[in-house]
Amino acid sequence: MDRIYLCLAHMSGKEQDFIKEAFDTNWVVPMGPNVNAFEKDLEHFVNKVEPEAETTITTMTTTTTLNKKVVCLSAGTAAVHLALLACGVGPGDEVLVQSFTFCASSHPITYLGATPVFIDSERETWNMDPDLLEEAIKDRIAKTGKTPKAIIPVALYGMPYQIDRIMEIADRYGIPVIEDAAEGLGSRFNGQVLGTFGKYGVLSFNGNKMITTSGGGALVCDDEKDKNEILFYATQARESYPYYQHEHIGYNYRMSNICAGIGRGQMTVLDEHIAHHKHVQELYCELLKDVKGITMHCNPTPADFSSNVQRSTSNATFDSNFWLCTCTLDPDLKVKGQENAYKKVITGAVGGAAGVTHAASTAVTDCQPNANVEAMRVALDAANIEARPLWKPMHKQPVYKNAPAYTNGVSESLFAVGLCLPAGPYVTDDHVRYIVDAIKSAIF
Ligand SMILES: *Cc1c(COP(=O)(O)O)cnc(C)c1O
């Protein structure tokens, strides 16, 4: 069996036609016809609201149509950075950000000299806990006398956050929301695509995301005016003179016309990719439902919220793209070899180790997945299956040890028990059966 990866890039075959066109017309620069067309394709995609929304938003008589604009950039991280800049974030400011995430959600806050304030998750979606968010806003205002400059919820593994509650709180305090939907391209809340609820929405086309441009990202904006402002900062903030006149500090963050050509090709398979990820998730759920001690992370249903009736999301539709399928292992589950977990210092870091040039100095840290989770990862690896722990919460990362954090133990406890399983377009039904068999044979 060839190695099964978490999420491999998958080409439609049309990418090369768009790239060839770029070469033939000599548009080998960070702008051009492919960039403009890719933006139009993305706008068409994000502005479409699925009719299922009408069943939950009962007061609406007409189908909602959105009119969001999209700016293509060199990376999702660049999109986070420019969104923060556009929200006026600068030295001494604070930004409220989901702790349970990849570092690209929070690092750009630091680039701007601001301080990330980490917010823990709730159990239903694994994303930003709205109750904790409001508590943090009140406490930051009381402690610093200043209102935080932005709120960044993250669609972890594609799962929608409780965006209705988050927007309601954000609006009440007048704080803009930057949705980090880098992992959630095509995920929907009440039928509406993530990234279109907040002031800004971040998308990523890195090599392992739902679609890829090899590397790239985009920012969803409200209108042409906001889009132009982002474009200005993405292209070195040049003023309109016959020579280079600079009145602001800008960045070199525009997407290349070659990468956008890949993106246009990828847009032709985006719906297929989303359907495939959802299918793989369903198959895992079916095959693992009788396996004691392993629980798949699924879209929350109204019943999941019934114990907490004040939640306005109690009748909302969560529709994850299942970028990665994730499960949790009961701490009591006995996995073969767990007594040997973390005995050796790891030499090849997670994620193919691209750019990992530092050697680990210890085999363990003070916050890591349980031994049975690490043993399962090792067992799957031996069966040529790539599996990975969940993101380690940012408030537990040494680099952020001095950042304020509002915690409830949820992300830390999920990190201890969670595992990401392969989910991309190359994962076949046979692969899922093989993976589930490997999981079963690793359990005592
Ligand atoms: C991938 C990702 C990003 C953006 O990353 P880029 O690699 O710069 O495109 C941002 N946030 C999260 C949560 C991500 O997973």
PDB file of C-alpha atoms and ligand atoms in Angstrom, residues 75-77 101-102 104-105 154 180 182-183 204-206 209 216 391, ligand 1:
ATOM      1  CA  ALA A  75      -0.600  33.271   1.494  1.00  0.00           C
ATOM      2  CA  GLY A  76      -3.377  32.888   4.014  1.00  0.00           C
ATOM      3  CA  THR A  77      -0.979  34.248   6.605  1.00  0.00           C
ATOM      4  CA  THR A 101      -5.461  26.828  15.949  1.00  0.00           C
ATOM      5  CA  PHE A 102      -2.471  26.798  13.630  1.00  0.00           C
ATOM      6  CA  ALA A 104      -0.901  31.539  11.218  1.00  0.00           C
ATOM      7  CA  SER A 105      -4.004  32.843  13.046  1.00  0.00           C
ATOM      8  CA  VAL A 154     -11.068  29.774  13.432  1.00  0.00           C
ATOM      9  CA  ASP A 180     -10.019  32.510   9.790  1.00  0.00           C
ATOM     10  CA  ALA A 182      -8.311  28.951   5.924  1.00  0.00           C
ATOM     11  CA  GLU A 183      -9.303  25.355   6.679  1.00  0.00           C
ATOM     12  CA  SER A 204      -5.791  29.589   2.209  1.00  0.00           C
ATOM     13  CA  PHE A 205      -4.642  27.700  -0.879  1.00  0.00           C
ATOM     14  CA  ASN A 206      -1.567  26.127   0.652  1.00  0.00           C
ATOM     15  CA  LYS A 209      -5.780  22.778   1.949  1.00  0.00           C
ATOM     16  CA  GLY A 216      -1.528  31.303  -1.729  1.00  0.00           C
ATOM     17  CA  TRP A 391      -3.177  21.690  16.770  1.00  0.00           C
TER      18      TRP A 391
HETATM   19  C1  LIG B   1      -3.361  27.163   6.695  1.00  0.00           C
HETATM   20  C2  LIG B   1      -3.866  28.103   7.689  1.00  0.00           C
HETATM   21  C3  LIG B   1      -3.715  29.497   7.553  1.00  0.00           C
HETATM   22  C4  LIG B   1      -3.036  30.164   6.409  1.00  0.00           C
HETATM   23  O1  LIG B   1      -1.858  29.600   6.087  1.00  0.00           O
HETATM   24  P1  LIG B   1      -1.002  29.815   4.756  1.00  0.00           P
HETATM   25  O2  LIG B   1      -0.191  28.566   4.762  1.00  0.00           O
HETATM   26  O3  LIG B   1      -0.205  31.036   4.977  1.00  0.00           O
HETATM   27  O4  LIG B   1      -1.881  29.907   3.550  1.00  0.00           O
HETATM   28  C5  LIG B   1      -4.276  30.312   8.523  1.00  0.00           C
HETATM   29  N1  LIG B   1      -4.942  29.791   9.568  1.00  0.00           N
HETATM   30  C6  LIG B   1      -5.132  28.468   9.718  1.00  0.00           C
HETATM   31  C7  LIG B   1      -5.922  27.985  10.881  1.00  0.00           C
HETATM   32  C8  LIG B   1      -4.582  27.581   8.808  1.00  0.00           C
HETATM   33  O5  LIG B   1      -4.754  26.263   8.982  1.00  0.00           O
END
